[in-house]
Short mmCIF file of C-alpha atoms in Angstrom, two decimals:
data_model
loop_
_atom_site.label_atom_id
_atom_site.label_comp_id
_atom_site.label_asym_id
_atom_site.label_seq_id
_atom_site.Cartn_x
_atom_site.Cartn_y
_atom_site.Cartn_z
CA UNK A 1 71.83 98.72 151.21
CA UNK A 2 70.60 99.05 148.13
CA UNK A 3 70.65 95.89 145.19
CA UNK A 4 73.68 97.95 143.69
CA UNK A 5 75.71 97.96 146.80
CA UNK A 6 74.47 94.55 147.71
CA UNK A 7 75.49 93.16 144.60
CA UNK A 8 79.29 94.99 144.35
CA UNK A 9 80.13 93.60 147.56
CA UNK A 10 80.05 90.05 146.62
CA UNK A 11 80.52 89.58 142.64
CA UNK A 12 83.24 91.42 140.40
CA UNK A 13 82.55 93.56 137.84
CA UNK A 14 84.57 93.06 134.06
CA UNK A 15 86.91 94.40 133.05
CA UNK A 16 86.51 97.24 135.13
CA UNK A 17 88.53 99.04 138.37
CA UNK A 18 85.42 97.84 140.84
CA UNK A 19 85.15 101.17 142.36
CA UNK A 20 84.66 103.16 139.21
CA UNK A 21 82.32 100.35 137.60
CA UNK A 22 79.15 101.77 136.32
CA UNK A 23 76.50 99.18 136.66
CA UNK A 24 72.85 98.87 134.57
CA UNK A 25 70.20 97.52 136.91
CA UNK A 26 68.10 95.92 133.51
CA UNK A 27 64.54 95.51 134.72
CA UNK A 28 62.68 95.05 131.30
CA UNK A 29 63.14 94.89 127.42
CA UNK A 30 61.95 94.65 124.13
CA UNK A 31 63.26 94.89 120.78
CA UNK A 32 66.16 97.21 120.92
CA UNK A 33 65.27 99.20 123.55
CA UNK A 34 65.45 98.23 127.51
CA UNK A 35 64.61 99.92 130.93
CA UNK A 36 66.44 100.43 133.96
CA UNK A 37 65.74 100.56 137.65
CA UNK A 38 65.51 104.15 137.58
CA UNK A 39 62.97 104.35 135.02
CA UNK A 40 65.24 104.95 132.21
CA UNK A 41 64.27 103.71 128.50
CA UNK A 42 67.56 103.07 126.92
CA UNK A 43 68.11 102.48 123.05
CA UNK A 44 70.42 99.04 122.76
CA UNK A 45 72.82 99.89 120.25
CA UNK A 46 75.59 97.50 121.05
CA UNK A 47 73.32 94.36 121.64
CA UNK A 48 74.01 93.62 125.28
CA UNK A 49 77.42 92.23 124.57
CA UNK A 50 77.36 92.65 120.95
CA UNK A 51 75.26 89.10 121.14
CA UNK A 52 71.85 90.28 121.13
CA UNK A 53 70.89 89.84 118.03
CA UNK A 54 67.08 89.22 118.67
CA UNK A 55 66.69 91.56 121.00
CA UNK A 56 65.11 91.68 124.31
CA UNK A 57 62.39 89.78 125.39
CA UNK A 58 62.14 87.87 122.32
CA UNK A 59 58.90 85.67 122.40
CA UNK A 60 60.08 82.50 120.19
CA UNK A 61 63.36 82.35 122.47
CA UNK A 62 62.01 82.99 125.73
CA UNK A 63 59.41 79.72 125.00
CA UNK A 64 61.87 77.74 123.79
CA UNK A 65 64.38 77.96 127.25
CA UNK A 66 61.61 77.46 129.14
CA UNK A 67 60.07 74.54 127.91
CA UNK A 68 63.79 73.36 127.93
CA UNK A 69 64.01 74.60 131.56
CA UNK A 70 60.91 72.78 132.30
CA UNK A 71 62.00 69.09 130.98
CA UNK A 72 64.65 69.14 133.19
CA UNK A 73 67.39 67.49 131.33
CA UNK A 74 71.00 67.08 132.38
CA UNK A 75 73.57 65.68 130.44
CA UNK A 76 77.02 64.89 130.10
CA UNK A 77 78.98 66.03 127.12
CA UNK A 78 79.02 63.04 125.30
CA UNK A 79 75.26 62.54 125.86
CA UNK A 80 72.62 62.07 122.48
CA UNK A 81 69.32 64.34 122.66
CA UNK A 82 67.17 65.67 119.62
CA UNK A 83 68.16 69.72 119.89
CA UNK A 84 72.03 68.83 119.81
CA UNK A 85 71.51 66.44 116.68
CA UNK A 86 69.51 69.71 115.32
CA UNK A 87 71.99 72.30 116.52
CA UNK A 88 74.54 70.42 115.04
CA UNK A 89 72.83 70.31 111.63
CA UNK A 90 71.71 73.88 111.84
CA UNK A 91 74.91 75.44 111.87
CA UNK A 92 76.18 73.11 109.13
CA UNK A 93 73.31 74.54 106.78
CA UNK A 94 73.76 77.99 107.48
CA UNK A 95 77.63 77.96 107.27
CA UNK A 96 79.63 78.26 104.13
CA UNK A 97 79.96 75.41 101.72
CA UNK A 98 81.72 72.33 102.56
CA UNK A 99 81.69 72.78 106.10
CA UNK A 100 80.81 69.40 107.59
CA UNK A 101 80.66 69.11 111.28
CA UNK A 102 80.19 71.46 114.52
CA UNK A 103 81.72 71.15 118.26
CA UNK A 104 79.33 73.29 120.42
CA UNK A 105 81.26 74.67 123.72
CA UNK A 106 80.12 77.91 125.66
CA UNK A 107 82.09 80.93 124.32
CA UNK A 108 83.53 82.60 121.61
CA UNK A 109 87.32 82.37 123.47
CA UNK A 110 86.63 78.82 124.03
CA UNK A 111 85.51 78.01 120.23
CA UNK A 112 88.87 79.69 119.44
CA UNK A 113 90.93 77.78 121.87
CA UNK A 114 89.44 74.33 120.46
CA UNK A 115 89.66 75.53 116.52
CA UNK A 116 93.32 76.38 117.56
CA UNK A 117 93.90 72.98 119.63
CA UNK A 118 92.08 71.12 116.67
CA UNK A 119 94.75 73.00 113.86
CA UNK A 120 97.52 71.91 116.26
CA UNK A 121 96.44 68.13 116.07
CA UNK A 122 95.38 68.66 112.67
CA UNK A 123 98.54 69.66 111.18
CA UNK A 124 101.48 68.42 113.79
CA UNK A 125 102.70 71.93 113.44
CA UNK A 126 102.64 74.37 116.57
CA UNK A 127 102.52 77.96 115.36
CA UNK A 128 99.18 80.69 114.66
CA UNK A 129 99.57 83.51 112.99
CA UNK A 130 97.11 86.67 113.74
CA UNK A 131 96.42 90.31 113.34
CA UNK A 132 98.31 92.79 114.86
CA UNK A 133 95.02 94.14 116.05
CA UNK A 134 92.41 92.22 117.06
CA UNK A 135 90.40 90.09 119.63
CA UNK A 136 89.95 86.65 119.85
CA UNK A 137 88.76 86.14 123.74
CA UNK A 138 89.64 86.50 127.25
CA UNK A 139 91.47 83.80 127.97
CA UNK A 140 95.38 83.55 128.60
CA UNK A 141 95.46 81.82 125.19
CA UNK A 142 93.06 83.88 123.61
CA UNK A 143 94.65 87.16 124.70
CA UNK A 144 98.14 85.91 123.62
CA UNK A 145 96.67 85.34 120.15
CA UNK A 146 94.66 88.86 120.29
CA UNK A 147 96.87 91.89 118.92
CA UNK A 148 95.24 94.31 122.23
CA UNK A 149 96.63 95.78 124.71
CA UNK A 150 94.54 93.93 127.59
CA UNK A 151 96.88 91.09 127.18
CA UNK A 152 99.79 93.04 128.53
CA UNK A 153 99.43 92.44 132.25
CA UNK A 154 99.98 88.92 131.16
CA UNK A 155 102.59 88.68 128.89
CA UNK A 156 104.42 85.65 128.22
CA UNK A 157 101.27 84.21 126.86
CA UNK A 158 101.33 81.64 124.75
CA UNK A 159 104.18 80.88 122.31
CA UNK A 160 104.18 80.98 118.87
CA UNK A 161 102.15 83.48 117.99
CA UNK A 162 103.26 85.31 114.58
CA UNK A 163 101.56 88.96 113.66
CA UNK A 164 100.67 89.92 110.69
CA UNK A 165 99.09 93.25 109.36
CA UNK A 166 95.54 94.30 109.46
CA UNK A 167 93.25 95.95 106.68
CA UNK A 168 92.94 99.14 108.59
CA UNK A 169 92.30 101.07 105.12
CA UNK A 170 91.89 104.51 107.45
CA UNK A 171 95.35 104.64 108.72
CA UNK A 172 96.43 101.82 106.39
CA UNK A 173 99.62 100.22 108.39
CA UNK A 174 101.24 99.85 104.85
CA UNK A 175 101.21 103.64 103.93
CA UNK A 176 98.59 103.07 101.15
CA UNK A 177 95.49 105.18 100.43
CA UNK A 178 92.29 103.06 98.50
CA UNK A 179 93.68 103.89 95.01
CA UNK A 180 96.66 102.36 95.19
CA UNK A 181 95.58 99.62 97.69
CA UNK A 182 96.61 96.06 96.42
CA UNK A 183 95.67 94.07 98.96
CA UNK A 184 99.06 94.61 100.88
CA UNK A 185 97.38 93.67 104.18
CA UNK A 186 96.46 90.36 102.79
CA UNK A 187 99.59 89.32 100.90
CA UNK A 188 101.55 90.42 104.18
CA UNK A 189 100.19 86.91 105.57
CA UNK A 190 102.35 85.34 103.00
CA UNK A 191 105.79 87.74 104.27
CA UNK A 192 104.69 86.67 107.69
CA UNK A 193 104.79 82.85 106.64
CA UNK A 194 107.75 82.96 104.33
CA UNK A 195 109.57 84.75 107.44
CA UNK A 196 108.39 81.94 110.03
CA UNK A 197 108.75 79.16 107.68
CA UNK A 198 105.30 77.64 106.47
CA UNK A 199 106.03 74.33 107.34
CA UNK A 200 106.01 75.54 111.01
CA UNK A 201 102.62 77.42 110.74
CA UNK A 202 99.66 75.38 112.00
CA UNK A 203 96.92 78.02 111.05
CA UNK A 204 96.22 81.28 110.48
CA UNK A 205 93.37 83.16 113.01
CA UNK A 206 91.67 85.97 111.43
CA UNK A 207 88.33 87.81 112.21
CA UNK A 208 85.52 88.01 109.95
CA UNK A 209 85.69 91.47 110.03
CA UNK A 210 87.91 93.23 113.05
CA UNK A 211 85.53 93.78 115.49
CA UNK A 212 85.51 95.17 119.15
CA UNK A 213 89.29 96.80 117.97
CA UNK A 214 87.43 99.08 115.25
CA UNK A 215 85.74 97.66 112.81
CA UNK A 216 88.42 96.98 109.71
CA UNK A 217 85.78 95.96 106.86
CA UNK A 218 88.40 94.22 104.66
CA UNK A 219 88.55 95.24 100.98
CA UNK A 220 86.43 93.15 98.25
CA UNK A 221 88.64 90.29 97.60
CA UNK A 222 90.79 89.80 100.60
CA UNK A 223 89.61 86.90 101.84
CA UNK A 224 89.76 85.40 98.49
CA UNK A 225 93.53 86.15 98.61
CA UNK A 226 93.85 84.89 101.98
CA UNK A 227 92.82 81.82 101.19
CA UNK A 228 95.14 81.32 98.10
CA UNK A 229 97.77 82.08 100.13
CA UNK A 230 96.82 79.37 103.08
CA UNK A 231 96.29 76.30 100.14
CA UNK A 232 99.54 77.70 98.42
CA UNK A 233 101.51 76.56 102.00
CA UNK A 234 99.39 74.21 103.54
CA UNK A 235 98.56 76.41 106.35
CA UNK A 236 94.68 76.30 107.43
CA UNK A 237 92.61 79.24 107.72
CA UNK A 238 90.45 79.40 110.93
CA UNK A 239 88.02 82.54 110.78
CA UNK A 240 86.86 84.28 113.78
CA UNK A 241 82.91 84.94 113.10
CA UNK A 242 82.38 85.21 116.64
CA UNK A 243 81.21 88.68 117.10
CA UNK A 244 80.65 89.15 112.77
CA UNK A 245 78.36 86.22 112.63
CA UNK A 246 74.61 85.19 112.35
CA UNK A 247 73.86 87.96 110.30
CA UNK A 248 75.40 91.37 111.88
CA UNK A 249 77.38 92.39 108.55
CA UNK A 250 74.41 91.40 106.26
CA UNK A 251 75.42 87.64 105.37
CA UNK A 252 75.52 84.52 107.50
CA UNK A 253 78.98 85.58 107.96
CA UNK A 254 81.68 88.12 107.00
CA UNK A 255 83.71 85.83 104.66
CA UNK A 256 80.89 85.57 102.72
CA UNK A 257 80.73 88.60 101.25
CA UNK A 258 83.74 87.19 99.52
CA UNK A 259 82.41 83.87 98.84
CA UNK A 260 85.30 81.77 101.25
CA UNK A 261 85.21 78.72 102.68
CA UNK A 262 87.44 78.08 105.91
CA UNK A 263 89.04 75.01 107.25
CA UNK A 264 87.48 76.16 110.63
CA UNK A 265 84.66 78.50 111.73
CA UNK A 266 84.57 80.32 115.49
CA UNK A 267 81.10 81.34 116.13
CA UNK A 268 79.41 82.19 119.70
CA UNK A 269 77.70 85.76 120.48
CA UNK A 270 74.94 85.76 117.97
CA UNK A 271 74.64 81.74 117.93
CA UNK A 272 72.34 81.98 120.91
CA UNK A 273 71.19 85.59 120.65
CA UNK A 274 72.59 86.16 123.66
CA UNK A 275 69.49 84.05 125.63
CA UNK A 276 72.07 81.78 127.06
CA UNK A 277 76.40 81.25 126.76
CA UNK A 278 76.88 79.72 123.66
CA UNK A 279 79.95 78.83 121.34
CA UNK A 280 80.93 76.32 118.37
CA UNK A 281 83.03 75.28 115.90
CA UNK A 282 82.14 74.26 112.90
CA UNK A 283 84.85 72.36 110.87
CA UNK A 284 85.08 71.02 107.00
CA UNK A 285 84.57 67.45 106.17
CA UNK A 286 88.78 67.22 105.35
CA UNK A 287 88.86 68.09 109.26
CA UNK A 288 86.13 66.44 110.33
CA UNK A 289 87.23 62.80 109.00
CA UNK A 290 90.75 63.23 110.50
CA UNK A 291 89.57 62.91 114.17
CA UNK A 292 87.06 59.70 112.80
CA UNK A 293 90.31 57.75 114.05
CA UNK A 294 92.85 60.49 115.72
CA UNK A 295 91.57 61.45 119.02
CA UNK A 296 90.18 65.10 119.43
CA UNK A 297 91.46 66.42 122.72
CA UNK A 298 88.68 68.55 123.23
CA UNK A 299 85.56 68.87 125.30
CA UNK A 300 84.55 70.17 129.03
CA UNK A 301 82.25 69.61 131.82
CA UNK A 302 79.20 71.73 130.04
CA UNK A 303 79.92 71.36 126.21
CA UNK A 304 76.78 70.97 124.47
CA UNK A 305 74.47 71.69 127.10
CA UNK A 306 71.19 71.24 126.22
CA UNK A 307 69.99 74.58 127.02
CA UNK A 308 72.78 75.96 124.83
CA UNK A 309 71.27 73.64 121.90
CA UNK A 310 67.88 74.89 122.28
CA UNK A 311 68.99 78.50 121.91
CA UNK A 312 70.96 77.83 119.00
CA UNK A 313 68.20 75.75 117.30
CA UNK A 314 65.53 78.62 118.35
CA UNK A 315 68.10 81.34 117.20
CA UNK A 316 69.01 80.33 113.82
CA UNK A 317 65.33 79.42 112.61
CA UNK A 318 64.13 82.49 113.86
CA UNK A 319 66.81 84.15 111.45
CA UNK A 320 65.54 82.37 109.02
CA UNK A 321 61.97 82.81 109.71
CA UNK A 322 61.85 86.25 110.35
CA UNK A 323 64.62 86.66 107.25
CA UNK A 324 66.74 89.01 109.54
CA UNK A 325 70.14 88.22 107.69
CA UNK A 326 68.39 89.91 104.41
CA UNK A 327 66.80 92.74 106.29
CA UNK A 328 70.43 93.44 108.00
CA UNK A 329 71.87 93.72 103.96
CA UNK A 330 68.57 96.03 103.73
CA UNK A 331 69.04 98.61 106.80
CA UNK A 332 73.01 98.70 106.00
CA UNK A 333 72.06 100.37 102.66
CA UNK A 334 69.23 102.56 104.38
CA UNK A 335 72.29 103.19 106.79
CA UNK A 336 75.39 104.40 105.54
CA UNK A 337 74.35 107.56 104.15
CA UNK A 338 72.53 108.81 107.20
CA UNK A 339 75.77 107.91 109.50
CA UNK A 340 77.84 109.36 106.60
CA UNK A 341 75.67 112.55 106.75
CA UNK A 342 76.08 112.16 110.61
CA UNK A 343 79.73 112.58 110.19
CA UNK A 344 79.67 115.33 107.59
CA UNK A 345 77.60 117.73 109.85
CA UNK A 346 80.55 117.02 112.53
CA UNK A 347 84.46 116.94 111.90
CA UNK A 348 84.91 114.94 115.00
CA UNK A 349 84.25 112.11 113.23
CA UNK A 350 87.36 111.18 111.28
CA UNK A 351 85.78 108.12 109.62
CA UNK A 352 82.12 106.06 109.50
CA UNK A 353 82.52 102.27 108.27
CA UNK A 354 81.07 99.41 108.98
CA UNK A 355 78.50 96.91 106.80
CA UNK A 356 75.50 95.57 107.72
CA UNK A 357 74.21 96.57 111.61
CA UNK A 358 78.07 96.90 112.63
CA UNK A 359 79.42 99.80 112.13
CA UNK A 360 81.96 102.09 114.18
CA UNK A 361 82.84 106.04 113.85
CA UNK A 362 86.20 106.74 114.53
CA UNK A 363 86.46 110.29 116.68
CA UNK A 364 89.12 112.79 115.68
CA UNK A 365 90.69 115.81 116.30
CA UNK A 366 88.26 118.48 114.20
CA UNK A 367 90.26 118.59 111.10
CA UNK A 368 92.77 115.79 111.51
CA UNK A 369 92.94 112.40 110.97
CA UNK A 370 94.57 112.85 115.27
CA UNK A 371 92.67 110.67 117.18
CA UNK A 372 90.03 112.62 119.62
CA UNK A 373 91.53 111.76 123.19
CA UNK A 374 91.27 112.58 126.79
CA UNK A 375 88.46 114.83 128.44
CA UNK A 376 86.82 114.72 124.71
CA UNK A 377 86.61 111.52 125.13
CA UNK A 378 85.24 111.70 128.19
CA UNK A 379 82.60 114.41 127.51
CA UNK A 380 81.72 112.18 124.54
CA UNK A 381 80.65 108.85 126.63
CA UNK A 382 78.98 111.04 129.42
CA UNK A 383 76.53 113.01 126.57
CA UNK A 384 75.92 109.08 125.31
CA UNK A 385 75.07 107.92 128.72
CA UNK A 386 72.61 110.60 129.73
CA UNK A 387 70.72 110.57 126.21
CA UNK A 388 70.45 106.79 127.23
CA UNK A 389 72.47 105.63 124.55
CA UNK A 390 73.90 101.77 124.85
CA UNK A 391 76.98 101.89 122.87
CA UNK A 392 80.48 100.26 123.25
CA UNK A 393 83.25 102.75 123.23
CA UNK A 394 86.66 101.98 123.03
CA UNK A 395 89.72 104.07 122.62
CA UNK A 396 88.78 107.12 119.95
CA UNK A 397 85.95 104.78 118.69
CA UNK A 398 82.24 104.25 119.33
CA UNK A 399 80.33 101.47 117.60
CA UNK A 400 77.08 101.24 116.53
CA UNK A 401 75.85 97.12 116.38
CA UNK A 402 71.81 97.01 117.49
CA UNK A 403 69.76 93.51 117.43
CA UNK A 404 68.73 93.11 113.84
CA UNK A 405 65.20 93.38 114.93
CA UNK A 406 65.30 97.05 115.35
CA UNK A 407 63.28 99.20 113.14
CA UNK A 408 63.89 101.77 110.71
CA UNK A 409 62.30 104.51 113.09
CA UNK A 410 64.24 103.59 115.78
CA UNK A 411 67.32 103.63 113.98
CA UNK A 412 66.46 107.09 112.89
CA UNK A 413 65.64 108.24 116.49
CA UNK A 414 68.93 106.53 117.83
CA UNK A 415 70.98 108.47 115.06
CA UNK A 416 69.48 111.90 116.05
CA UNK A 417 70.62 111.13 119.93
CA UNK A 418 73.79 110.46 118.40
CA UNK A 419 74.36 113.38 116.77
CA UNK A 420 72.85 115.71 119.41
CA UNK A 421 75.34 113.90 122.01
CA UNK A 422 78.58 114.69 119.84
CA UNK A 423 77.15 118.02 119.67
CA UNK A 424 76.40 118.48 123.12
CA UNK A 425 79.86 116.92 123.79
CA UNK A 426 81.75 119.15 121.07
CA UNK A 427 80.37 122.20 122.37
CA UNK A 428 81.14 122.08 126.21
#
C-alpha cells in the first residue's frame, strides 16, 4: 500500500469528497518552489495555504522551532515566558496606531470568534454585521458570519448576523461602473445599520481586502469611510487581516493603505509563516483597559503556545530584516502590467486585480463579462496542475499569492506557465 493509500485510509482530507481528493506528497522546498514524491518541482503560487509567506525551508524559522522544540517547554495558557512577552509586543509595533494589546490563539477562525466574543462583551450589544461575500473561518460561527456558500449545509448558524454589500467594483452589486463609483459599497454599512438599529449592532466584521472569495481591492478611501460611519453609531470595526496581513498586499496590512485604525485586528496565516498554527488578536488600548476589571471570556487549552510565539517572534523580524513588506509594494508594481498583459493576450480573462503578491484573474466567457464555467473550468485547473502550477482556484477565479520571498525571475517563469496553461486550456 502505498503512503497515499496508507494515509487516506485513516485521516480525512478538507474540504474535499475523500474519493476524488487529490493529494501532494511534499518531500522538499525552498523559496517558492517545492518537490513532490514523484519528482515534480512545483512553483508555490498560493503559499501552502495562502500562509507561507517565507517560503519553504526557510533557514531563520526552521532554527528558531527547533531550538524551541529542543527546550522542551510546556505551558498552560496563562503561563509567563520571554517569546510570548515578545510576541505580544511584536505585533503591537507592527500593527496600526493605537493598537495596544494582543490575544494569541491558533487560527484565523478562532481570532475571529474571540474579536467577535470580545465586541459582544465589549459593547452589551449582540449583533455583527458582514459582507455578503466573504470568509471569515471554518467554524459554525465563522461560517455563519462568512457570506459563502460552504456554510449552507449548516444553516441556522449563528444569529444575528446582518449583510451588507461588498466592493466588488467588476460586477459592482450597486450597478455602478468606477466613474461614477461613490463609495456606495461602503456607505451601504450605514443602510445596513440604520435598518437593524445601531444601538443593536455590536461590530462590524470586514476583511482587509476580500480574499479567498475573489480578491475585492476596495477603492482608495473606503476604509476611511467605514470607519466614520462605525464612530458616527458607536459600532466597532473589527478587520479581518487574516489572510491580507504581514505584508501580502504591500503594507503591514490592507487597511493601511488607507491609513485606519480598528477597534480589533484578526491576524493568523502569515503571523507564523505558516511554520506552525498561529492566530491573534490584537485590540486598542480603549478595548484593552475594559477587560483590566470585566472578565474576558476567552482562552483555550493551547492559546499562546510557546511554539506559536517563537514563530511569530521569528516571522515578523524576519519581515523586518529581510524588508519583505517593502519589496511586496516593489514586485506589485513590477507586477500588474505583466498580469495585465497576461490578460490582454487572452479574453478569458475578464478581469486581473489584486495589490501587492495577492492578486486573482477572474475567467470569462471570451468576450463577456459571463463567468467561464464547467468543462472550461475544468480544462483550466488540469493545464495548471500538469505545468506544476500551485494555485488556489475557486469558482471562475484563480489567484495568484506566492511567499514574498520569491524572485523576480521566478515570477516571470511562473507567469509564462500561466499563460501557456490558459492557452493550452483555451485551445482544447
Amino acid at each position: 500500500m502505498s503512503l497515499r493509500d496508507e494515509q487516506a485510509a485513516r485521516v480525512f482530507y478538507t474540504w474535499s469528497a475523500q474519493r476524488t481528493a487529490v493529494p501532494l506528497e511534499i518531500v522538499e522546498g525552498q523559496g517558492a518552489r517545492f518537490s513532490t514524491a514523484d519528482g515534480a518541482r512545483w512553483f508555490d503560487l498560493g503559499s501552502m495555504t495562502w500562509n507561507a509567506i517565507l517560503g519553504h525551508g526557510h533557514p531563520r524559522l526552521r532554527k528558531a522551532l527547533a531550538d524551541a522544540a529542543a527546550r522542551g517547554t510546556l505551558a498552560y495558557p496563562n503561563s509567563v515566558f520571554p517569546a510570548k512577552a515578545r510576541a505580544g509586543e511584536l505585533l503591537v509595533e507592527v500593527a496600526p496606531p493605537g493598537m495596544a494589546k494582543t490575544f494569541i490563539c491558533l487560527s484565523g477562525a478562532e481570532a475571529n470568534e474571540n474579536a467577535v466574543k470580545m465586541a459582544r462583551l465589549f459593547t452589551g450589544r449582540h449583533k455583527i454585521v458582514a459582507r455578503t461575500r466573504s470568509y471569515h473561518g471554518a467554524t459554525l460561527a465563522m461560517l455563519s458570519l462568512s457570506g459563502d456558500p460552504r456554510r449552507e449545509p449548516f444553516e441556522p448558524g449563528l444569529p444575528g448576523v446582518v449583510r451588507m454589500g461588498d466592493p466588488y467594483c467588476f460586477r459592482c452589486p450597486f450597478g455602478k461602473e468606477p466613474r461614477t463609483c461613490h463609495h456606495e459599497c461602503a456607505e451601504d454599512l450605514e443602510a445596513a445599520l440604520m435598518d437593524e438599529g445601531p444601538e443593536t449592532v455590536a461590530a462590524v466584521i470586514l476583511e482587509g481586502i476580500v480574499g479567498a472569495n475573489g480578491v475585492f481591492t476596495p477603492p482608495p478611501g473606503y476604509w476611511k469611510k467605514i470607519r466614520a460611519i462605525c464612530d458616527r453609531h458607536g459600532v466597532l470595526l473589527i478587520a479581518d487581516e487574516v489572510l491580507s496581513g504581514f505584508g501580502r498586499t504591500g503594507r503591514w496590512f490592507a487597511v493601511d493603505h488607507d491609513g485606519v485604525t480598528p477597534d480589533l485586528m484578526t491576524v493568523a496565516k502569515g503571523v507564523t509563516a505558516g511554520y506552525a498554527p498561529g492566530g491573534a488578536v490584537v485590540v486598542t488600548e480603549r478595548i484593552a483597559r475594559h477587560f483590566d476589571d470585566d472578565v474576558l471570556w476567552c482562552g483555550l487549552t493551547a492559546y499562546a503556545h510557546p511554539l506559536v510565539c517563537e514563530a511569530i517572534v521569528a516571522t515578523i523580524e524576519t519581515l523586518r530584516d529581510e524588508q519583505l513588506v517593502a519589496r511586496a509594494a516593489a514586485l506589485s508594481t513590477w507586477l500588474r502590467p505583466r498580469l495585465e498583459a497576461l490578460a490582454a493576450a487572452r479574453p478569458i480573462v475578464g478581469e486581473v486585480r489584486g495589490l501587492g503578491l495577492l492578486w486573482a484573474l477572474e475567467l470569462c466567457q471570451p468576450g463577456t463579462r459571463q463567468p467561464l464555467g464547467g468543462a472550461a473550468l475544468g480544462r483550466v485547473a488540469a493545464a495548471l496542475r500538469r505545468r506544476h502550477l500551485h494555485m488556489h482556484k475557486r469558482d471562475n477565479l484563480i489567484y495568484i499569492a506566492p511567499p514574498l520571498v520569491i524572485t523576480e525571475a521566478e515570477l516571470h517563469a511562473a507567469l509564462d506557465e500561466i499563460g501557456g496553461a490558459l492557452d493550452e486550456a483555451a485551445a482544447s
